[in-house]
Amino acid sequence: MSDKHEVAGEHLSVSLKELAVEENRARETVASAEGEARSLVASAKLEGQRIIEKARSSASEEKAAFLKVEEEKAMREVAKILDQAKVEAASIRKTSEKRAKEIAVELKGVMFNGKD
């Protein structure tokens, strides 16, 4: 019977050693997985920051392009307004010159009629 106990004890001893080895392997695997997870998280953060920076840069470029287009539209509108103002100024000048000539004719008539 003592041989049975001895064999069982050795078996138990071997099983405990195997269990300890497996536990160490499991801990190493967990530690490795945790390291990989930290690495992946860090990599994801960097990639996220890169994407955000690229989006900001793209948005800045789009904003600049939009502002340039709007500035060009505004300048075209100002040019149209200036052209209209020139046309209206020329029309007013012609009307003023015409009216000035009419007044001059009237004054000559009054002066001429007044001398008679």
PDB file of C-alpha atoms in Angstrom:
ATOM      1  CA  MET A   1       0.000   0.000   0.000  1.00  0.00           C
ATOM      2  CA  SER A   2       2.802   2.325   0.664  1.00  0.00           C
ATOM      3  CA  ASP A   3       3.868   1.962  -2.982  1.00  0.00           C
ATOM      4  CA  LYS A   4       0.438   3.151  -4.036  1.00  0.00           C
ATOM      5  CA  HIS A   5       0.693   6.190  -1.785  1.00  0.00           C
ATOM      6  CA  GLU A   6       4.156   6.865  -3.020  1.00  0.00           C
ATOM      7  CA  VAL A   7       3.060   6.642  -6.674  1.00  0.00           C
ATOM      8  CA  ALA A   8       0.041   8.834  -5.951  1.00  0.00           C
ATOM      9  CA  GLY A   9       2.265  11.328  -4.158  1.00  0.00           C
ATOM     10  CA  GLU A  10       4.706  11.411  -7.061  1.00  0.00           C
ATOM     11  CA  HIS A  11       1.813  11.804  -9.482  1.00  0.00           C
ATOM     12  CA  LEU A  12       0.424  14.632  -7.353  1.00  0.00           C
ATOM     13  CA  SER A  13       3.877  16.193  -7.181  1.00  0.00           C
ATOM     14  CA  VAL A  14       4.271  15.980 -10.969  1.00  0.00           C
ATOM     15  CA  SER A  15       0.765  17.361 -11.468  1.00  0.00           C
ATOM     16  CA  LEU A  16       1.531  20.312  -9.164  1.00  0.00           C
ATOM     17  CA  LYS A  17       4.778  20.964 -11.043  1.00  0.00           C
ATOM     18  CA  GLU A  18       2.940  20.809 -14.369  1.00  0.00           C
ATOM     19  CA  LEU A  19       0.276  23.102 -12.962  1.00  0.00           C
ATOM     20  CA  ALA A  20       2.949  25.578 -11.834  1.00  0.00           C
ATOM     21  CA  VAL A  21       4.581  25.449 -15.289  1.00  0.00           C
ATOM     22  CA  GLU A  22       1.222  25.998 -16.994  1.00  0.00           C
ATOM     23  CA  GLU A  23       0.415  28.820 -14.571  1.00  0.00           C
ATOM     24  CA  ASN A  24       3.731  30.497 -15.422  1.00  0.00           C
ATOM     25  CA  ARG A  25       3.046  30.056 -19.137  1.00  0.00           C
ATOM     26  CA  ALA A  26      -0.423  31.530 -18.660  1.00  0.00           C
ATOM     27  CA  ARG A  27       1.038  34.512 -16.768  1.00  0.00           C
ATOM     28  CA  GLU A  28       3.603  35.046 -19.519  1.00  0.00           C
ATOM     29  CA  THR A  29       0.869  34.817 -22.134  1.00  0.00           C
ATOM     30  CA  VAL A  30      -1.298  37.298 -20.219  1.00  0.00           C
ATOM     31  CA  ALA A  31       1.669  39.657 -19.745  1.00  0.00           C
ATOM     32  CA  SER A  32       2.491  39.390 -23.437  1.00  0.00           C
ATOM     33  CA  ALA A  33      -1.141  40.006 -24.398  1.00  0.00           C
ATOM     34  CA  GLU A  34      -1.301  43.010 -22.058  1.00  0.00           C
ATOM     35  CA  GLY A  35       1.889  44.367 -23.650  1.00  0.00           C
ATOM     36  CA  GLU A  36       0.436  43.895 -27.121  1.00  0.00           C
ATOM     37  CA  ALA A  37      -2.802  45.545 -26.002  1.00  0.00           C
ATOM     38  CA  ARG A  38      -0.884  48.565 -24.642  1.00  0.00           C
ATOM     39  CA  SER A  39       1.073  48.732 -27.880  1.00  0.00           C
ATOM     40  CA  LEU A  40      -2.113  48.551 -29.956  1.00  0.00           C
ATOM     41  CA  VAL A  41      -3.772  51.243 -27.831  1.00  0.00           C
ATOM     42  CA  ALA A  42      -0.731  53.511 -28.213  1.00  0.00           C
ATOM     43  CA  SER A  43      -0.664  52.849 -31.948  1.00  0.00           C
ATOM     44  CA  ALA A  44      -4.406  53.536 -32.223  1.00  0.00           C
ATOM     45  CA  LYS A  45      -3.981  56.807 -30.310  1.00  0.00           C
ATOM     46  CA  LEU A  46      -1.195  57.901 -32.651  1.00  0.00           C
ATOM     47  CA  GLU A  47      -3.246  56.932 -35.697  1.00  0.00           C
ATOM     48  CA  GLY A  48      -6.252  58.789 -34.275  1.00  0.00           C
ATOM     49  CA  GLN A  49      -4.138  61.897 -33.712  1.00  0.00           C
ATOM     50  CA  ARG A  50      -2.780  61.630 -37.246  1.00  0.00           C
ATOM     51  CA  ILE A  51      -6.293  61.338 -38.671  1.00  0.00           C
ATOM     52  CA  ILE A  52      -7.494  64.298 -36.597  1.00  0.00           C
ATOM     53  CA  GLU A  53      -4.511  66.398 -37.722  1.00  0.00           C
ATOM     54  CA  LYS A  54      -5.116  65.426 -41.344  1.00  0.00           C
ATOM     55  CA  ALA A  55      -8.799  66.358 -40.984  1.00  0.00           C
ATOM     56  CA  ARG A  56      -7.854  69.702 -39.430  1.00  0.00           C
ATOM     57  CA  SER A  57      -5.373  70.378 -42.203  1.00  0.00           C
ATOM     58  CA  SER A  58      -7.914  69.410 -44.835  1.00  0.00           C
ATOM     59  CA  ALA A  59     -10.545  71.594 -43.169  1.00  0.00           C
ATOM     60  CA  SER A  60      -8.098  74.513 -43.094  1.00  0.00           C
ATOM     61  CA  GLU A  61      -7.335  74.030 -46.776  1.00  0.00           C
ATOM     62  CA  GLU A  62     -11.039  73.804 -47.607  1.00  0.00           C
ATOM     63  CA  LYS A  63     -11.736  76.893 -45.508  1.00  0.00           C
ATOM     64  CA  ALA A  64      -8.947  78.804 -47.264  1.00  0.00           C
ATOM     65  CA  ALA A  65     -10.244  77.713 -50.679  1.00  0.00           C
ATOM     66  CA  PHE A  66     -13.796  78.683 -49.687  1.00  0.00           C
ATOM     67  CA  LEU A  67     -12.626  82.089 -48.447  1.00  0.00           C
ATOM     68  CA  LYS A  68     -10.688  82.661 -51.668  1.00  0.00           C
ATOM     69  CA  VAL A  69     -13.761  81.844 -53.756  1.00  0.00           C
ATOM     70  CA  GLU A  70     -15.910  84.126 -51.593  1.00  0.00           C
ATOM     71  CA  GLU A  71     -13.335  86.925 -51.879  1.00  0.00           C
ATOM     72  CA  GLU A  72     -13.333  86.545 -55.669  1.00  0.00           C
ATOM     73  CA  LYS A  73     -17.148  86.684 -55.709  1.00  0.00           C
ATOM     74  CA  ALA A  74     -17.084  89.810 -53.549  1.00  0.00           C
ATOM     75  CA  MET A  75     -14.506  91.457 -55.823  1.00  0.00           C
ATOM     76  CA  ARG A  76     -16.631  90.678 -58.912  1.00  0.00           C
ATOM     77  CA  GLU A  77     -19.664  92.150 -57.155  1.00  0.00           C
ATOM     78  CA  VAL A  78     -17.689  95.280 -56.215  1.00  0.00           C
ATOM     79  CA  ALA A  79     -16.528  95.594 -59.841  1.00  0.00           C
ATOM     80  CA  LYS A  80     -20.155  95.367 -61.034  1.00  0.00           C
ATOM     81  CA  ILE A  81     -21.216  98.024 -58.535  1.00  0.00           C
ATOM     82  CA  LEU A  82     -18.352 100.296 -59.637  1.00  0.00           C
ATOM     83  CA  ASP A  83     -19.320  99.813 -63.285  1.00  0.00           C
ATOM     84  CA  GLN A  84     -22.942 100.684 -62.467  1.00  0.00           C
ATOM     85  CA  ALA A  85     -21.767 103.726 -60.508  1.00  0.00           C
ATOM     86  CA  LYS A  86     -19.689 104.885 -63.509  1.00  0.00           C
ATOM     87  CA  VAL A  87     -22.679 104.484 -65.831  1.00  0.00           C
ATOM     88  CA  GLU A  88     -24.947 106.352 -63.413  1.00  0.00           C
ATOM     89  CA  ALA A  89     -22.330 109.085 -62.899  1.00  0.00           C
ATOM     90  CA  ALA A  90     -22.009 109.520 -66.678  1.00  0.00           C
ATOM     91  CA  SER A  91     -25.795 109.697 -66.992  1.00  0.00           C
ATOM     92  CA  ILE A  92     -26.009 112.269 -64.192  1.00  0.00           C
ATOM     93  CA  ARG A  93     -23.179 114.274 -65.787  1.00  0.00           C
ATOM     94  CA  LYS A  94     -24.983 114.285 -69.165  1.00  0.00           C
ATOM     95  CA  THR A  95     -28.250 115.283 -67.527  1.00  0.00           C
ATOM     96  CA  SER A  96     -26.477 118.025 -65.560  1.00  0.00           C
ATOM     97  CA  GLU A  97     -24.694 119.332 -68.655  1.00  0.00           C
ATOM     98  CA  LYS A  98     -27.965 119.311 -70.608  1.00  0.00           C
ATOM     99  CA  ARG A  99     -29.776 121.131 -67.815  1.00  0.00           C
ATOM    100  CA  ALA A 100     -26.908 123.624 -67.505  1.00  0.00           C
ATOM    101  CA  LYS A 101     -27.182 124.380 -71.240  1.00  0.00           C
ATOM    102  CA  GLU A 102     -30.964 124.794 -70.898  1.00  0.00           C
ATOM    103  CA  ILE A 103     -30.490 127.198 -68.001  1.00  0.00           C
ATOM    104  CA  ALA A 104     -27.850 129.115 -69.989  1.00  0.00           C
ATOM    105  CA  VAL A 105     -30.257 129.414 -72.925  1.00  0.00           C
ATOM    106  CA  GLU A 106     -33.016 130.602 -70.584  1.00  0.00           C
ATOM    107  CA  LEU A 107     -30.688 133.168 -69.018  1.00  0.00           C
ATOM    108  CA  LYS A 108     -29.622 134.428 -72.443  1.00  0.00           C
ATOM    109  CA  GLY A 109     -33.276 134.701 -73.392  1.00  0.00           C
ATOM    110  CA  VAL A 110     -34.076 136.647 -70.239  1.00  0.00           C
ATOM    111  CA  MET A 111     -31.087 138.878 -70.738  1.00  0.00           C
ATOM    112  CA  PHE A 112     -31.862 139.388 -74.415  1.00  0.00           C
ATOM    113  CA  ASN A 113     -35.571 139.986 -73.749  1.00  0.00           C
ATOM    114  CA  GLY A 114     -34.712 142.195 -70.840  1.00  0.00           C
ATOM    115  CA  LYS A 115     -32.584 144.477 -73.077  1.00  0.00           C
ATOM    116  CA  ASP A 116     -35.282 144.936 -75.682  1.00  0.00           C
TER     117      ASP A 116
END
